Amino acid sequence: MLRQRPDSRLRPWVSHYWLSRGGGPHHVVLPDGCVDLVVATTQRDVTVWLYGTATQRTLLSVDPAVRYLGVRFLPGQARHFLSMSAGELTDSAEQVSGRDALGLAEAPWRAVGARDLFRGLDAVLLGLLAHRTPRRLALDRVLARLHDSPHGALATLAADCGLSRRQLERQCRTHVGVAPAQFAMIRRCHRVLSALSQTPAGMSLATLAAVAGYADQSHMTRELRRFTGLTPGALLRDGAGEDVAFVLADGLPASSH
């Protein structure tokens, strides 16, 4: 799996690019609040897909004969490049053509090396932005604050950012694909996974819950089981492994989807 940060001019909207050849029949996907644009290349054809955020741990089928090139948009930011909303893609994948394929199905991807592939994505996305100016929303402020501190009261956070609770709910479902409370849960669980990757041997679950910002251990256990299918105890015992590959650090996952 190869990952690359985009051109600096794209980083307010794009998390990273990734390149993978399917290594097994399935890959575990954890919710992250992101939309991925994926170019699937075989010896015969090129197809373009949009993957919305998952709302629970999901097994994604992959084909070892296919090379997958992806763009992972930051939460809420695919709207600047795509006509389909994140809300239309939640828990689903759609093969796309026309505007939402961004011309990628016609590009010569097969015989191109990774560096040139990533540069090609930069050129395509920057070319789009040359003809449209991204418009900031109050939602973007909410998402940034939830990324850093996902335990605050949503009504207070919405008001601080100039939104009613109903406006926040509508914008988040449309542009992220999940409700604000669900996005906050996703961020909390990623904080737990990040803490797990740095947990000293012998740390108690109660201490881990406190480190991750939960009020108590039972709340953390319920959310993490829903998120990963595993308990914190199992994760501490067995390590994150391949099944919880999306530990976020500095805005990038430790492994890509």
GROMACS .gro file of C-alpha atoms in nm:
model
  257
    1MET     CA    1   0.000   0.000   0.000
    2LEU     CA    2   0.142   0.337  -0.103
    3ARG     CA    3   0.015   0.671   0.026
    4GLN     CA    4   0.097   1.024  -0.080
    5ARG     CA    5  -0.011   1.365   0.042
    6PRO     CA    6  -0.157   1.582  -0.233
    7ASP     CA    7  -0.019   1.909  -0.362
    8SER     CA    8  -0.023   2.162  -0.078
    9ARG     CA    9  -0.293   2.362  -0.257
   10LEU     CA   10  -0.530   2.064  -0.224
   11ARG     CA   11  -0.468   1.979   0.142
   12PRO     CA   12  -0.763   2.177   0.282
   13TRP     CA   13  -0.989   1.929   0.099
   14VAL     CA   14  -0.792   1.611   0.023
   15SER     CA   15  -0.642   1.391   0.293
   16HIS     CA   16  -0.422   1.176   0.070
   17TYR     CA   17  -0.394   0.953  -0.234
   18TRP     CA   18  -0.344   0.579  -0.209
   19LEU     CA   19  -0.243   0.298  -0.444
   20SER     CA   20  -0.310  -0.069  -0.381
   21ARG     CA   21  -0.341  -0.402  -0.553
   22GLY     CA   22  -0.598  -0.627  -0.384
   23GLY     CA   23  -0.407  -0.876  -0.170
   24GLY     CA   24  -0.697  -1.091  -0.050
   25PRO     CA   25  -1.069  -1.148  -0.094
   26HIS     CA   26  -1.167  -0.893   0.170
   27HIS     CA   27  -1.040  -0.583   0.345
   28VAL     CA   28  -1.180  -0.442   0.667
   29VAL     CA   29  -1.312  -0.086   0.642
   30LEU     CA   30  -1.384   0.122   0.950
   31PRO     CA   31  -1.600   0.436   0.951
   32ASP     CA   32  -1.399   0.755   0.900
   33GLY     CA   33  -1.647   1.014   0.772
   34CYS     CA   34  -1.465   1.034   0.438
   35VAL     CA   35  -1.559   0.983   0.074
   36ASP     CA   36  -1.312   0.797  -0.148
   37LEU     CA   37  -1.290   0.828  -0.526
   38VAL     CA   38  -1.137   0.506  -0.661
   39VAL     CA   39  -0.998   0.426  -1.006
   40ALA     CA   40  -1.001   0.047  -1.058
   41THR     CA   41  -0.768  -0.066  -1.337
   42THR     CA   42  -0.739  -0.409  -1.500
   43GLN     CA   43  -0.569  -0.521  -1.819
   44ARG     CA   44  -0.898  -0.466  -2.002
   45ASP     CA   45  -1.068  -0.161  -1.858
   46VAL     CA   46  -1.074   0.131  -1.618
   47THR     CA   47  -1.373   0.207  -1.396
   48VAL     CA   48  -1.431   0.486  -1.146
   49TRP     CA   49  -1.614   0.438  -0.817
   50LEU     CA   50  -1.726   0.652  -0.527
   51TYR     CA   51  -1.724   0.500  -0.180
   52GLY     CA   52  -1.917   0.676   0.094
   53THR     CA   53  -1.834   0.658   0.460
   54ALA     CA   54  -1.929   0.338   0.638
   55THR     CA   55  -2.135   0.357   0.956
   56GLN     CA   56  -2.000   0.031   1.098
   57ARG     CA   57  -1.714  -0.214   1.051
   58THR     CA   58  -1.750  -0.352   0.697
   59LEU     CA   59  -1.582  -0.621   0.488
   60LEU     CA   60  -1.501  -0.486   0.143
   61SER     CA   61  -1.447  -0.734  -0.140
   62VAL     CA   62  -1.130  -0.673  -0.339
   63ASP     CA   63  -0.997  -0.836  -0.656
   64PRO     CA   64  -0.626  -0.929  -0.659
   65ALA     CA   65  -0.620  -0.871  -1.037
   66VAL     CA   66  -0.721  -0.505  -0.998
   67ARG     CA   67  -0.501  -0.206  -0.918
   68TYR     CA   68  -0.684   0.050  -0.707
   69LEU     CA   69  -0.589   0.418  -0.713
   70GLY     CA   70  -0.776   0.633  -0.464
   71VAL     CA   71  -0.841   0.989  -0.353
   72ARG     CA   72  -0.952   1.023   0.006
   73PHE     CA   73  -1.133   1.351   0.063
   74LEU     CA   74  -1.136   1.501   0.410
   75PRO     CA   75  -1.471   1.480   0.594
   76GLY     CA   76  -1.724   1.709   0.428
   77GLN     CA   77  -1.489   1.820   0.149
   78ALA     CA   78  -1.582   1.595  -0.145
   79ARG     CA   79  -1.854   1.851  -0.221
   80HIS     CA   80  -1.599   2.076  -0.393
   81PHE     CA   81  -1.524   1.813  -0.659
   82LEU     CA   82  -1.830   1.589  -0.695
   83SER     CA   83  -2.194   1.642  -0.782
   84MET     CA   84  -2.310   1.345  -0.572
   85SER     CA   85  -2.337   1.429  -0.205
   86ALA     CA   86  -2.176   1.225   0.070
   87GLY     CA   87  -2.526   1.161   0.201
   88GLU     CA   88  -2.614   0.977  -0.120
   89LEU     CA   89  -2.313   0.747  -0.077
   90THR     CA   90  -2.330   0.643   0.289
   91ASP     CA   91  -2.264   0.269   0.332
   92SER     CA   92  -2.247   0.221  -0.043
   93ALA     CA   93  -2.027   0.227  -0.352
   94GLU     CA   94  -2.138   0.368  -0.686
   95GLN     CA   95  -1.972   0.323  -1.023
   96VAL     CA   96  -1.974   0.666  -1.183
   97SER     CA   97  -1.920   0.825  -1.522
   98GLY     CA   98  -1.949   1.173  -1.661
   99ARG     CA   99  -1.885   1.464  -1.426
  100ASP     CA  100  -1.823   1.260  -1.111
  101ALA     CA  101  -1.566   1.039  -1.285
  102LEU     CA  102  -1.355   1.356  -1.335
  103GLY     CA  103  -1.231   1.221  -1.669
  104LEU     CA  104  -1.029   0.956  -1.486
  105ALA     CA  105  -1.170   0.660  -1.679
  106GLU     CA  106  -1.011   0.799  -1.996
  107ALA     CA  107  -0.667   0.865  -1.846
  108PRO     CA  108  -0.374   0.630  -1.932
  109TRP     CA  109  -0.327   0.477  -1.585
  110ARG     CA  110  -0.214   0.123  -1.672
  111ALA     CA  111   0.154   0.170  -1.750
  112VAL     CA  112   0.217   0.464  -1.519
  113GLY     CA  113   0.430   0.451  -1.204
  114ALA     CA  114   0.305   0.555  -0.862
  115ARG     CA  115   0.471   0.897  -0.858
  116ASP     CA  116   0.322   0.991  -1.194
  117LEU     CA  117  -0.018   0.855  -1.090
  118PHE     CA  118  -0.025   1.082  -0.787
  119ARG     CA  119   0.095   1.378  -0.991
  120GLY     CA  120  -0.180   1.303  -1.240
  121LEU     CA  121  -0.440   1.321  -0.963
  122ASP     CA  122  -0.294   1.654  -0.850
  123ALA     CA  123  -0.330   1.788  -1.204
  124VAL     CA  124  -0.691   1.670  -1.238
  125LEU     CA  125  -0.806   1.813  -0.904
  126LEU     CA  126  -0.618   2.140  -0.942
  127GLY     CA  127  -0.765   2.173  -1.291
  128LEU     CA  128  -1.114   2.147  -1.142
  129LEU     CA  129  -1.039   2.413  -0.883
  130ALA     CA  130  -0.916   2.647  -1.155
  131HIS     CA  131  -1.279   2.673  -1.265
  132ARG     CA  132  -1.456   2.673  -0.930
  133THR     CA  133  -1.389   2.839  -0.596
  134PRO     CA  134  -1.450   2.620  -0.289
  135ARG     CA  135  -1.702   2.781  -0.059
  136ARG     CA  136  -1.651   2.747   0.313
  137LEU     CA  137  -1.943   2.647   0.533
  138ALA     CA  138  -2.000   2.688   0.904
  139LEU     CA  139  -2.004   2.307   0.903
  140ASP     CA  140  -1.630   2.309   0.828
  141ARG     CA  141  -1.563   2.483   1.159
  142VAL     CA  142  -1.776   2.226   1.340
  143LEU     CA  143  -1.591   1.936   1.177
  144ALA     CA  144  -1.252   2.084   1.264
  145ARG     CA  145  -1.353   2.122   1.627
  146LEU     CA  146  -1.500   1.772   1.644
  147HIS     CA  147  -1.179   1.634   1.496
  148ASP     CA  148  -0.979   1.788   1.780
  149SER     CA  149  -1.234   1.753   2.060
  150PRO     CA  150  -1.520   1.511   1.987
  151HIS     CA  151  -1.668   1.516   2.337
  152GLY     CA  152  -1.833   1.859   2.345
  153ALA     CA  153  -2.206   1.932   2.349
  154LEU     CA  154  -2.323   1.948   1.987
  155ALA     CA  155  -2.590   2.213   2.048
  156THR     CA  156  -2.330   2.443   2.203
  157LEU     CA  157  -2.081   2.371   1.926
  158ALA     CA  158  -2.341   2.442   1.657
  159ALA     CA  159  -2.436   2.773   1.818
  160ASP     CA  160  -2.070   2.874   1.851
  161CYS     CA  161  -2.031   2.818   1.475
  162GLY     CA  162  -2.347   3.007   1.381
  163LEU     CA  163  -2.574   2.709   1.315
  164SER     CA  164  -2.893   2.581   1.470
  165ARG     CA  165  -2.893   2.215   1.575
  166ARG     CA  166  -3.126   2.137   1.284
  167GLN     CA  167  -2.900   2.316   1.032
  168LEU     CA  168  -2.598   2.127   1.163
  169GLU     CA  169  -2.783   1.796   1.135
  170ARG     CA  170  -2.888   1.866   0.776
  171GLN     CA  171  -2.548   1.989   0.657
  172CYS     CA  172  -2.360   1.705   0.825
  173ARG     CA  173  -2.583   1.435   0.679
  174THR     CA  174  -2.554   1.593   0.333
  175HIS     CA  175  -2.182   1.668   0.322
  176VAL     CA  176  -2.033   1.405   0.556
  177GLY     CA  177  -2.288   1.129   0.519
  178VAL     CA  178  -2.369   1.077   0.886
  179ALA     CA  179  -2.534   1.273   1.166
  180PRO     CA  180  -2.316   1.501   1.382
  181ALA     CA  181  -2.347   1.268   1.683
  182GLN     CA  182  -2.231   0.976   1.471
  183PHE     CA  183  -1.937   1.171   1.333
  184ALA     CA  184  -1.837   1.265   1.689
  185MET     CA  185  -1.851   0.895   1.783
  186ILE     CA  186  -1.631   0.809   1.484
  187ARG     CA  187  -1.376   1.065   1.596
  188ARG     CA  188  -1.385   0.939   1.956
  189CYS     CA  189  -1.322   0.583   1.841
  190HIS     CA  190  -1.030   0.690   1.625
  191ARG     CA  191  -0.884   0.859   1.932
  192VAL     CA  192  -0.911   0.529   2.120
  193LEU     CA  193  -0.739   0.344   1.835
  194SER     CA  194  -0.466   0.606   1.829
  195ALA     CA  195  -0.423   0.572   2.205
  196LEU     CA  196  -0.412   0.192   2.171
  197SER     CA  197  -0.125   0.217   1.926
  198GLN     CA  198   0.073   0.406   2.191
  199THR     CA  199  -0.053   0.228   2.504
  200PRO     CA  200   0.215   0.113   2.751
  201ALA     CA  201   0.192  -0.250   2.860
  202GLY     CA  202  -0.033  -0.295   3.160
  203MET     CA  203  -0.247   0.017   3.110
  204SER     CA  204  -0.595  -0.041   3.253
  205LEU     CA  205  -0.909   0.005   3.048
  206ALA     CA  206  -1.027   0.274   3.287
  207THR     CA  207  -0.706   0.468   3.227
  208LEU     CA  208  -0.737   0.418   2.852
  209ALA     CA  209  -1.093   0.554   2.864
  210ALA     CA  210  -0.970   0.862   3.048
  211VAL     CA  211  -0.681   0.912   2.804
  212ALA     CA  212  -0.923   0.891   2.510
  213GLY     CA  213  -1.158   1.142   2.673
  214TYR     CA  214  -1.450   0.918   2.773
  215ALA     CA  215  -1.648   0.977   3.090
  216ASP     CA  216  -1.620   0.610   3.184
  217GLN     CA  217  -1.500   0.272   3.065
  218SER     CA  218  -1.846   0.133   2.981
  219HIS     CA  219  -1.917   0.416   2.734
  220MET     CA  220  -1.586   0.353   2.561
  221THR     CA  221  -1.651  -0.022   2.546
  222ARG     CA  222  -1.996   0.018   2.389
  223GLU     CA  223  -1.876   0.259   2.121
  224LEU     CA  224  -1.562   0.066   2.035
  225ARG     CA  225  -1.750  -0.264   2.005
  226ARG     CA  226  -1.997  -0.100   1.768
  227PHE     CA  227  -1.713   0.061   1.572
  228THR     CA  228  -1.466  -0.229   1.538
  229GLY     CA  229  -1.664  -0.538   1.640
  230LEU     CA  230  -1.412  -0.590   1.921
  231THR     CA  231  -1.390  -0.491   2.286
  232PRO     CA  232  -1.111  -0.269   2.419
  233GLY     CA  233  -0.980  -0.570   2.612
  234ALA     CA  234  -0.949  -0.774   2.293
  235LEU     CA  235  -0.776  -0.486   2.119
  236LEU     CA  236  -0.531  -0.441   2.407
  237ARG     CA  237  -0.463  -0.815   2.417
  238ASP     CA  238  -0.425  -0.875   2.045
  239GLY     CA  239  -0.317  -0.534   1.918
  240ALA     CA  240  -0.481  -0.334   1.644
  241GLY     CA  241  -0.371  -0.569   1.367
  242GLU     CA  242  -0.521  -0.562   1.021
  243ASP     CA  243  -0.880  -0.539   1.142
  244VAL     CA  244  -0.843  -0.188   1.281
  245ALA     CA  245  -0.617  -0.042   1.018
  246PHE     CA  246  -0.749   0.312   1.011
  247VAL     CA  247  -0.572   0.461   1.310
  248LEU     CA  248  -0.556   0.832   1.236
  249ALA     CA  249  -0.244   1.028   1.321
  250ASP     CA  250  -0.169   1.382   1.209
  251GLY     CA  251  -0.464   1.370   0.974
  252LEU     CA  252  -0.351   1.051   0.796
  253PRO     CA  253  -0.443   0.688   0.859
  254ALA     CA  254  -0.165   0.450   0.949
  255SER     CA  255  -0.301   0.231   0.672
  256SER     CA  256  -0.528   0.309   0.381
  257HIS     CA  257  -0.856   0.165   0.267
   0.00000   0.00000   0.00000
